[in-house]
Coordinates of C-alpha atoms in Angstrom, one line a residue:
Chain A
M1 CA 209.7 45.1 247.1
F2 CA 208.1 46.8 244.2
S3 CA 211.5 47.9 242.9
Q4 CA 212.6 44.2 242.9
T5 CA 209.6 43.1 240.9
L6 CA 210.1 46.1 238.5
H7 CA 213.7 45.2 238.2
H8 CA 213.0 41.7 237.2
L9 CA 210.5 42.9 234.6
V10 CA 212.7 45.6 233.1
V11 CA 215.8 43.4 233.1
G12 CA 213.9 40.7 231.2
L13 CA 212.7 43.2 228.6
T14 CA 216.1 44.9 228.3
T15 CA 218.2 41.7 227.9
G16 CA 215.7 40.2 225.5
I17 CA 215.4 43.2 223.3
A18 CA 219.2 43.9 223.4
T19 CA 219.9 40.3 222.5
L20 CA 217.6 40.6 219.6
A21 CA 219.3 43.8 218.4
C22 CA 222.7 42.3 218.7
L23 CA 221.9 39.0 217.0
C24 CA 220.1 40.7 214.1
A25 CA 223.0 43.1 213.6
I26 CA 225.5 40.2 213.6
A27 CA 223.2 38.3 211.2
A28 CA 223.0 41.4 208.9
W29 CA 226.7 41.5 208.8
V30 CA 227.0 37.7 208.0
S31 CA 224.4 38.1 205.3
N32 CA 226.9 40.1 203.3
Y33 CA 228.6 36.8 202.6
F34 CA 225.5 35.2 201.0
V35 CA 224.3 36.0 197.5
G36 CA 220.7 37.1 197.3
A37 CA 220.3 38.0 201.0
K38 CA 219.6 41.6 200.3
N39 CA 215.9 41.4 201.4
A40 CA 216.8 39.5 204.6
R41 CA 219.5 42.0 205.3
A42 CA 217.1 44.8 205.1
H43 CA 214.7 43.1 207.5
L44 CA 217.5 42.3 209.9
D45 CA 218.8 45.8 209.7
T46 CA 215.4 47.3 210.6
A47 CA 214.9 44.8 213.5
S48 CA 218.3 45.5 214.8
Y49 CA 218.0 49.3 214.6
I50 CA 214.5 49.4 216.3
A51 CA 215.5 47.0 219.0
A52 CA 218.7 48.8 219.8
I53 CA 216.8 52.1 220.0
A54 CA 214.3 50.5 222.3
T55 CA 217.0 49.2 224.6
L56 CA 218.7 52.5 225.2
P57 CA 215.9 54.0 227.4
L58 CA 215.3 50.6 229.1
L59 CA 218.9 50.3 230.3
P60 CA 218.9 53.3 232.7
I61 CA 215.5 52.1 234.0
A62 CA 217.0 48.7 234.7
V63 CA 219.9 50.2 236.5
L64 CA 217.8 52.5 238.6
S65 CA 215.3 49.8 239.6
G66 CA 218.3 47.5 240.4
T67 CA 219.8 50.3 242.5
M68 CA 216.5 50.8 244.4
S69 CA 216.1 47.1 245.0
M70 CA 219.4 46.8 246.8
S71 CA 219.9 48.0 250.4
D72 CA 223.5 49.0 249.8
P73 CA 224.3 49.2 246.0
A74 CA 227.9 49.2 244.7
S75 CA 229.1 48.2 248.2
D76 CA 230.5 44.9 246.9
A77 CA 232.4 43.9 243.8
M78 CA 229.5 42.0 242.2
S79 CA 227.1 45.0 242.2
Y80 CA 229.9 47.4 241.4
N81 CA 230.7 45.3 238.3
K82 CA 227.1 45.6 237.2
F83 CA 227.4 49.3 237.0
L84 CA 230.6 49.0 234.9
F85 CA 229.1 46.5 232.5
A86 CA 225.9 48.5 232.2
G87 CA 228.1 51.4 231.1
L88 CA 229.9 49.2 228.5
T89 CA 226.6 47.8 227.2
T90 CA 225.2 51.3 226.8
G91 CA 228.4 52.4 225.0
F92 CA 228.4 49.6 222.5
L93 CA 224.6 49.8 221.8
A94 CA 224.7 53.6 221.4
S95 CA 227.6 53.3 219.0
M96 CA 225.7 50.8 217.0
V97 CA 222.6 53.1 216.8
I98 CA 224.8 56.1 216.0
G99 CA 226.6 54.2 213.2
R100 CA 223.3 53.1 211.7
W101 CA 221.8 56.6 212.0
R102 CA 224.7 58.4 210.4
F103 CA 225.3 56.0 207.5
G104 CA 221.8 54.7 206.9
P105 CA 220.9 51.2 205.9
G106 CA 223.7 51.3 203.4
V107 CA 226.1 50.9 206.3
W108 CA 226.0 47.1 205.7
N109 CA 227.2 47.5 202.1
D110 CA 230.6 48.8 203.2
S111 CA 232.7 45.9 204.4
R112 CA 234.7 47.9 207.0
L113 CA 231.7 49.8 208.5
A114 CA 229.7 46.6 208.5
L115 CA 232.5 44.9 210.5
L116 CA 232.6 47.8 212.9
Q117 CA 228.8 47.5 213.4
A118 CA 229.2 43.8 214.0
I119 CA 232.0 44.4 216.5
S120 CA 229.8 46.9 218.4
A121 CA 227.0 44.3 218.4
I122 CA 229.3 41.5 219.7
G123 CA 230.6 43.8 222.4
A124 CA 227.1 44.7 223.5
L125 CA 226.0 41.1 223.5
A126 CA 229.1 40.0 225.5
S127 CA 228.5 42.8 228.0
I128 CA 224.8 42.1 228.5
T129 CA 225.6 38.4 228.9
V130 CA 228.1 39.2 231.7
L131 CA 225.5 41.5 233.2
G132 CA 222.9 38.8 233.3
S133 CA 225.4 36.3 234.6
I134 CA 226.4 38.6 237.5
G135 CA 222.7 39.1 238.3
A136 CA 222.1 35.3 238.4
K137 CA 225.1 34.9 240.6
M138 CA 223.8 37.5 243.0
T139 CA 220.2 36.2 243.2
L140 CA 220.6 32.4 242.5
G141 CA 224.2 31.9 243.5
E142 CA 225.0 30.3 240.2
S143 CA 225.0 31.1 236.5
T144 CA 224.9 29.1 233.3
M145 CA 228.2 30.7 232.4
D146 CA 229.8 28.7 235.3
I147 CA 230.4 25.9 232.9
L148 CA 233.0 28.0 231.0
P149 CA 236.5 27.2 232.3
F150 CA 237.8 30.8 231.6
W151 CA 234.9 32.7 233.2
P152 CA 236.4 35.5 235.2
A153 CA 235.7 35.9 238.9
F154 CA 233.2 38.7 239.5
D155 CA 233.8 38.8 243.2
D156 CA 236.6 41.3 242.3
S157 CA 236.4 44.6 240.6
I158 CA 238.5 47.5 239.3
V159 CA 237.7 50.3 241.7
V160 CA 239.3 53.7 241.2
N161 CA 239.2 56.7 243.4
G162 CA 236.0 58.8 243.3
W163 CA 237.7 61.9 242.0
F164 CA 239.5 59.8 239.4
S165 CA 236.2 58.4 238.3
L166 CA 234.9 61.9 237.9
V167 CA 238.0 62.8 235.8
L168 CA 237.4 59.7 233.7
L169 CA 233.8 60.8 233.2
I170 CA 234.8 64.3 232.0
I171 CA 237.5 62.8 229.7
G172 CA 234.8 60.5 228.2
L173 CA 232.4 63.4 227.6
V174 CA 235.2 65.5 226.0
A175 CA 236.1 62.6 223.8
V176 CA 232.5 62.2 222.6
V177 CA 232.3 65.9 221.8
A178 CA 235.6 65.8 220.0
A179 CA 234.7 62.7 218.0
F180 CA 231.5 64.4 216.7
M181 CA 232.8 67.9 216.2
L182 CA 236.4 67.3 215.1
G183 CA 236.1 63.9 213.5
P184 CA 235.7 63.4 209.7
K185 CA 232.4 64.5 208.3
V186 CA 230.3 61.5 207.3
E187 CA 227.5 61.1 204.7
R188 CA 224.8 58.6 204.4
L189 CA 225.8 55.7 202.2
P190 CA 223.7 54.7 199.1
E191 CA 221.6 51.6 199.7
Chain B
M1 CA 187.6 11.7 227.9
R2 CA 191.1 12.0 226.4
G3 CA 191.5 15.4 227.9
R4 CA 190.6 14.0 231.4
I5 CA 193.2 11.3 231.0
I6 CA 195.8 13.8 230.1
A7 CA 194.9 16.1 233.0
I8 CA 195.0 13.2 235.5
A9 CA 198.3 12.0 234.1
T10 CA 199.7 15.5 234.3
I11 CA 198.6 15.9 238.0
A12 CA 200.0 12.4 238.8
L13 CA 203.3 13.3 237.2
V14 CA 203.5 16.6 239.1
L15 CA 202.7 14.8 242.4
I16 CA 205.3 12.1 241.7
S17 CA 207.9 14.7 240.8
T18 CA 207.4 16.5 244.1
Q19 CA 208.8 13.5 246.0
G20 CA 212.3 14.4 244.8
T21 CA 212.0 17.9 246.3
V22 CA 210.9 17.0 249.8
A23 CA 214.4 16.9 251.2
N24 CA 217.1 19.5 251.4
P25 CA 219.8 17.6 249.5
G26 CA 222.0 20.7 249.3
G27 CA 222.0 21.0 253.1
N28 CA 220.9 23.9 255.3
G29 CA 224.3 25.5 255.8
D30 CA 226.5 25.7 258.9
G31 CA 224.7 27.0 262.1
N32 CA 223.7 26.3 265.6
R33 CA 221.2 23.4 265.6
D34 CA 219.6 20.9 267.9
F35 CA 219.3 17.2 267.3
V36 CA 216.9 16.2 264.6
C37 CA 213.2 16.2 265.6
G38 CA 210.5 13.8 264.4
G39 CA 209.1 16.2 261.9
S40 CA 212.2 16.4 259.8
C41 CA 213.2 14.1 257.0
H42 CA 216.1 12.7 258.9
G43 CA 213.9 12.0 262.0
D44 CA 210.8 10.8 260.2
P45 CA 210.9 6.9 260.3
T46 CA 209.1 6.8 256.9
L47 CA 211.6 9.0 255.2
S48 CA 214.8 8.2 257.0
A49 CA 217.1 5.2 257.6
P50 CA 220.0 4.7 260.0
S51 CA 223.4 5.5 258.6
T52 CA 226.0 2.8 258.3
A53 CA 228.8 5.3 258.9
T54 CA 231.4 4.7 261.7
I55 CA 231.8 7.6 264.0
S56 CA 234.8 7.5 266.3
I57 CA 235.9 10.0 268.9
T58 CA 239.6 10.3 269.8
S59 CA 239.6 13.1 272.4
G60 CA 240.6 12.7 276.0
N61 CA 238.1 12.1 278.8
T62 CA 239.4 14.8 281.1
A63 CA 239.0 18.6 281.0
F64 CA 239.6 21.4 283.4
T65 CA 236.9 24.0 284.2
G66 CA 237.0 27.0 281.9
T67 CA 240.0 25.8 279.9
A68 CA 240.3 24.9 276.3
Y69 CA 239.4 21.4 275.3
Q70 CA 239.8 19.9 271.8
F71 CA 237.2 17.4 270.6
D72 CA 238.3 15.2 267.6
T73 CA 236.1 12.9 265.6
T74 CA 236.6 10.8 262.6
I75 CA 233.7 9.7 260.4
E76 CA 234.1 6.9 257.9
I77 CA 231.2 6.6 255.5
D78 CA 230.7 4.1 252.7
M79 CA 227.7 5.5 250.9
I80 CA 226.9 9.2 250.3
S81 CA 224.8 11.3 248.0
H82 CA 226.1 12.5 244.7
S83 CA 226.7 16.0 246.2
R84 CA 228.9 14.2 248.9
I85 CA 227.6 16.6 251.5
L86 CA 227.7 15.4 255.1
G87 CA 226.1 17.4 258.0
V88 CA 227.9 16.9 261.3
F89 CA 226.5 17.9 264.7
L90 CA 228.3 18.3 268.0
L91 CA 225.7 17.8 270.7
S92 CA 225.5 17.4 274.4
S93 CA 222.1 15.6 274.3
T94 CA 219.6 14.2 271.8
N95 CA 216.4 15.6 273.1
G96 CA 215.5 17.7 270.1
N97 CA 215.9 21.0 272.0
G98 CA 218.7 22.4 274.2
D99 CA 221.2 20.0 272.6
N100 CA 223.9 22.5 271.7
P101 CA 226.9 22.0 274.0
E102 CA 226.7 25.8 274.7
D103 CA 223.3 25.0 276.4
H104 CA 225.3 22.7 278.8
G105 CA 228.0 25.2 279.8
W106 CA 230.5 24.5 277.0
N107 CA 231.7 27.4 274.8
I108 CA 232.7 26.7 271.2
I109 CA 235.8 28.7 270.4
Q110 CA 236.2 27.2 267.0
D111 CA 234.4 24.7 264.8
P112 CA 236.0 22.8 261.9
S113 CA 235.0 25.5 259.4
G114 CA 236.8 28.2 261.4
T115 CA 233.6 29.7 262.9
N116 CA 232.0 28.8 266.2
V117 CA 228.8 26.8 265.6
N118 CA 227.9 23.2 266.5
Y119 CA 226.7 22.1 263.0
V120 CA 228.9 22.1 260.0
E121 CA 228.5 20.7 256.5
V122 CA 231.6 19.1 254.8
I123 CA 232.2 17.4 251.5
V124 CA 233.3 13.8 252.0
P125 CA 236.4 13.0 250.0
T126 CA 236.6 10.0 247.8
N127 CA 238.3 7.8 250.5
G128 CA 235.1 8.3 252.6
A129 CA 236.9 9.4 255.8
V130 CA 236.4 12.8 257.4
S131 CA 238.3 14.1 260.5
L132 CA 236.9 17.1 262.3
S133 CA 237.8 19.1 265.4
W134 CA 236.0 21.5 267.6
V135 CA 237.8 23.6 270.2
L136 CA 235.7 24.4 273.2
T137 CA 236.2 25.8 276.7
A138 CA 234.9 23.4 279.4
P139 CA 232.0 24.4 281.7
E140 CA 232.7 26.3 284.8
E141 CA 231.1 23.6 287.0
V142 CA 232.9 20.5 288.1
G143 CA 231.2 17.3 287.0
D144 CA 230.7 15.1 284.1
G145 CA 229.9 16.4 280.6
D146 CA 228.7 14.5 277.5
L147 CA 229.6 15.2 273.9
I148 CA 227.8 13.4 271.0
V149 CA 228.4 13.5 267.3
A150 CA 225.4 13.1 265.0
I151 CA 225.5 13.0 261.2
H152 CA 223.0 13.6 258.3
H153 CA 223.5 12.6 254.8
G154 CA 221.8 11.1 251.7
A155 CA 222.8 8.2 249.5
G156 CA 222.4 7.7 245.7
Y157 CA 218.9 7.8 244.3
E158 CA 217.1 6.1 247.2
N159 CA 215.6 9.4 248.4
L160 CA 216.1 8.5 252.0
A161 CA 217.5 10.8 254.7
Y162 CA 220.2 9.0 256.7
L163 CA 220.8 9.7 260.4
G164 CA 223.8 8.5 262.5
V165 CA 224.5 9.1 266.1
S166 CA 227.7 8.3 268.0
E167 CA 228.1 6.9 271.5
S168 CA 228.1 9.5 274.1
H169 CA 231.6 10.7 274.9
S170 CA 231.8 11.3 278.6
I171 CA 234.3 13.9 279.9
S172 CA 235.2 14.4 283.5
I173 CA 235.4 18.1 284.2
N174 CA 237.9 18.7 287.0
P175 CA 238.7 21.9 288.9
V176 CA 241.5 23.9 287.5
P177 CA 244.8 23.3 289.3
A178 CA 245.8 26.5 291.0
N179 CA 247.7 28.8 288.7
L180 CA 247.0 26.8 285.6
P181 CA 248.1 28.9 282.5
G182 CA 245.6 29.1 279.7
F183 CA 243.5 31.4 277.5
A184 CA 241.5 34.1 279.0
L185 CA 237.9 33.1 279.4
D186 CA 236.6 36.0 277.3
W187 CA 239.1 35.6 274.5
I188 CA 237.8 34.5 271.2
A189 CA 240.2 33.2 268.6
P190 CA 240.1 35.3 265.3
N191 CA 238.5 33.3 262.5
Y192 CA 239.8 35.2 259.6
R193 CA 242.4 37.7 258.5
V194 CA 242.4 40.0 255.5
T195 CA 244.5 38.7 252.7
G196 CA 248.1 40.0 252.9
D197 CA 247.6 41.3 256.4
T198 CA 250.8 41.0 258.5
S199 CA 249.5 42.6 261.6
P200 CA 250.0 40.5 264.8
V201 CA 247.3 38.3 266.2
S202 CA 246.3 39.3 269.8
V203 CA 246.1 36.4 272.3
L204 CA 244.7 36.9 275.8
T205 CA 245.8 34.6 278.5
Q206 CA 245.5 34.0 282.3
N207 CA 248.0 32.8 284.8
T208 CA 250.6 33.0 282.1
T209 CA 254.1 34.5 282.1
E210 CA 255.2 33.2 278.7
I211 CA 253.8 31.7 275.6
S212 CA 255.2 30.1 272.5
V213 CA 253.4 29.6 269.2
E214 CA 253.9 27.1 266.4
W215 CA 252.2 27.6 263.1
K216 CA 251.7 25.8 259.8
L217 CA 249.6 26.0 256.7
E218 CA 246.5 23.8 256.8
G219 CA 247.5 20.4 255.4
E220 CA 251.2 20.8 256.1
S221 CA 253.0 18.4 258.5
V222 CA 255.9 20.5 259.6
S223 CA 255.3 23.5 261.9
H224 CA 257.3 26.6 262.4
P225 CA 257.9 28.8 265.5
A226 CA 256.2 32.2 265.5
T227 CA 257.6 35.4 266.9
V228 CA 255.7 36.5 270.1
E229 CA 255.8 40.0 271.5
A230 CA 254.5 40.7 275.0
G231 CA 251.7 43.2 275.2
T232 CA 250.0 44.7 278.2
D233 CA 247.8 42.9 280.8
D234 CA 248.1 39.3 279.7
E235 CA 248.0 40.2 276.0
W236 CA 250.5 38.6 273.6
L237 CA 251.1 39.7 270.0
V238 CA 251.8 36.8 267.8
H239 CA 253.4 37.5 264.4
L240 CA 252.0 35.0 261.9
P241 CA 252.8 35.2 258.1
A242 CA 250.3 36.7 255.8
T243 CA 248.0 34.4 253.9
M244 CA 246.6 34.9 250.4
G245 CA 243.6 33.6 248.5
D246 CA 241.9 30.7 250.3
G247 CA 244.9 29.9 252.4
R248 CA 244.2 28.8 256.0
I249 CA 246.8 28.9 258.7
V250 CA 246.7 26.8 261.9
Y251 CA 248.6 27.6 265.1
Q252 CA 249.1 26.1 268.5
V253 CA 249.8 28.1 271.6
T254 CA 251.7 26.7 274.6
T255 CA 251.0 28.7 277.8
S256 CA 253.5 28.6 280.6
N257 CA 254.1 30.1 284.0
G258 CA 257.2 28.4 285.2
E259 CA 255.1 25.8 287.1
F260 CA 252.9 24.4 284.3
D261 CA 253.3 24.2 280.5
V262 CA 249.9 23.7 278.8
I263 CA 249.8 22.9 275.1
Q264 CA 246.6 24.3 273.8
P265 CA 244.6 22.9 270.8
W266 CA 245.4 23.8 267.3
L267 CA 243.4 26.9 266.1
T268 CA 242.6 27.7 262.5
M269 CA 242.5 31.1 260.9
G270 CA 241.2 31.6 257.3
T271 CA 241.7 34.4 254.8
I272 CA 239.1 36.8 253.5
P273 CA 239.5 39.4 250.7
P274 CA 240.0 43.0 251.7
E275 CA 237.0 45.2 252.4
F276 CA 235.5 46.6 249.3
D277 CA 235.9 50.3 249.1
G278 CA 233.7 51.2 246.1
N279 CA 230.7 53.5 246.4
L280 CA 227.6 54.3 244.4
M281 CA 228.7 57.6 242.9
G282 CA 232.1 56.1 241.9
A283 CA 230.3 53.2 240.2
R284 CA 228.0 55.5 238.3
A285 CA 230.8 57.8 237.2
Q286 CA 232.9 54.8 236.1
G287 CA 230.0 53.3 234.3
F288 CA 229.2 56.5 232.4
A289 CA 232.9 57.1 231.7
G290 CA 233.1 53.6 230.1
A291 CA 230.0 54.3 228.0
F292 CA 231.3 57.7 226.8
I293 CA 234.8 56.4 226.0
I294 CA 233.5 53.5 224.0
I295 CA 231.1 55.8 222.1
A296 CA 233.9 58.3 221.3
L297 CA 236.2 55.4 220.2
L298 CA 233.7 53.8 217.9
V299 CA 232.3 57.1 216.5
S300 CA 235.9 58.1 215.6
L301 CA 236.4 54.7 213.9
Q302 CA 233.2 55.1 212.0
G303 CA 234.6 58.4 210.6
L304 CA 237.9 56.9 209.8
L305 CA 236.6 53.8 208.2
Q306 CA 233.9 55.4 206.0
P307 CA 234.4 55.1 202.3
P308 CA 236.6 57.8 200.7
R309 CA 234.5 60.8 199.6
R310 CA 236.4 61.0 196.3
K311 CA 234.2 58.2 195.1
N312 CA 231.2 60.5 195.3
D313 CA 232.9 63.2 193.3
L314 CA 232.7 60.9 190.2
D315 CA 229.0 60.9 190.4
Q316 CA 227.9 63.7 188.0
T317 CA 224.2 63.1 188.2
K318 CA 223.4 66.5 189.8
E319 CA 225.5 68.4 187.3
A320 CA 223.8 66.6 184.4
E321 CA 220.3 67.4 185.8
V322 CA 221.2 71.1 186.2
A323 CA 222.6 71.2 182.7
E324 CA 219.4 69.7 181.3
E325 CA 217.4 72.5 182.8
T326 CA 219.5 75.4 181.5
P327 CA 220.3 75.7 177.7
P328 CA 223.9 75.5 176.8
E329 CA 225.7 78.8 176.2
S330 CA 227.0 79.3 172.6
V331 CA 230.7 79.0 172.3
V332 CA 230.8 81.3 169.1
D333 CA 231.2 85.0 169.6
K334 CA 228.0 86.9 168.9
P335 CA 228.5 89.5 166.1
T336 CA 228.1 93.0 167.2
F337 CA 224.9 94.0 165.4
D338 CA 223.5 97.5 165.5
E339 CA 219.8 97.3 164.9
D340 CA 219.3 101.1 164.7
A341 CA 222.0 101.5 162.0
A342 CA 220.5 98.6 159.9
Y343 CA 217.1 100.2 160.2
R344 CA 218.3 103.5 159.0
A345 CA 220.3 101.8 156.1
R346 CA 217.1 100.3 154.7
L347 CA 215.2 103.5 154.5
L348 CA 215.0 105.1 151.0
K349 CA 215.0 108.8 150.2
Y350 CA 212.9 110.3 147.4
D351 CA 213.5 113.9 146.2
E352 CA 209.8 114.3 145.4
H353 CA 209.0 113.6 149.1
P354 CA 211.4 115.8 151.1
G355 CA 211.4 115.1 154.9
L356 CA 210.2 111.6 154.5
L357 CA 211.9 108.2 154.1
W358 CA 210.4 105.0 152.6
D359 CA 210.7 101.8 154.7
P360 CA 210.4 99.0 152.1
V361 CA 210.1 96.3 154.8
D362 CA 207.2 97.8 156.8
E363 CA 206.0 99.6 153.6
E364 CA 205.5 102.9 155.3
W365 CA 206.8 106.5 155.2
V366 CA 208.8 107.6 158.2
D367 CA 210.2 111.0 159.2
D368 CA 213.7 111.7 158.0
P369 CA 215.7 112.6 161.1
N370 CA 218.3 114.4 159.1
Y371 CA 215.9 116.7 157.2
E372 CA 216.4 120.3 158.3
G373 CA 214.0 122.1 155.9
D374 CA 211.0 124.0 157.2
E375 CA 208.4 122.9 154.7

């Protein structure tokens, strides 16, 4: 019972802060197209960076509390999809934070990197919207996203063999290490 | 004073708004239920009204003990709520308790939804007519049995719960003629099959030497013969085509023993998705894998899309700063200058002062290093 209450609390915090991070990042990217928006961009960048960093530790807490609040987690497609989309959200948000950390606030001054940051933010926002929608479907039986005609059916999921999941995990880890160790060296960009 | 008025108005507004939430306009779902009692909305005279719907029953008035009996009803309704939900009961009495036909010896094999309950909720189509069928096995005792249809619904914005009850349909339950072929008493028709499942449906019978089966998809008018394979001990394996998605198949069994041919009621079988085979560890591994792969992809893209480093090479700020701190080296070759030889060249020798040399710059006498005399 406590885990359910905790889950509701943490989910509210996580989705709220993550949405703030993503919207601020998208707005920072859009501000490049407005003359004299440098100050606003600096504020949006800071808000986005701090909110994204705050979301990263909250996400695993939300997943753990959600797992504890269910009697049989991941035993149906809906809850299985929640794990998958939690992973996608973490990936997009972490990439956003890493990009901002490596290139500094000047990341928004380079058109290609700014676009990549915005794509990460849009991906994170879409994933967390789907996460919330699945949660609403599971608890309330309906979601505000039901009005969309193309909304996918979440009563189905892509389930792969357990061993293959482990292989995918190892491939993912190796890919991350390779991206950092073998990828091009990056430098902070001037503001 | 103004605050009190606002507070009273707010309380009144809240109280008024609660009137709309008294009922269960979305229904309570299918289940086994008794006739409405006085405490409910549909039974409370102040909250309910009689339905104007027409309930007709088209089933026969004869059944044999322990054999299948199909109960058909058609409801024509002219006013319904916006959700168009209609709750339909199959009852044997209207006492408010013990009204389920199963309390009176009947056994529900299948209800209109494909399960085996006495209350179902259906959506009324725009033409306002609903036809429903229950398949039951008749009580084991010979006598008369009653079946009644009751309905619950709403209508528009009137906030009234409507109740309708049919005339009692009396059925004469006769003893089974000797050797009458039919379904086994303990056989329950399967309600669902997994999508794509082609495994045969098992049918258990009694007093039967042969069966034939016709099938059709729900809503179709033309039926097709099914292949039947004899099993062991009154078991028959009926091969019905696989269904997908929300498809529902209906089938009718004719049981024969050479003496009687009994056409059984149509039975319905729905389709359910296959059992989910995911597990927690797999979900976690897949979730983490997705996160790592996205991070790897985007980090690689960050490296590839960063501005070319050559642009930084043009920035000579650091070199200029270093140059300011250290003086520039002369580009002219320094002349080789022997200080000792120059010093010796400027010394003057006077004969009257042997062993000594005069330095005109420092204006002093210094020892002559070349003097070898002993004075």
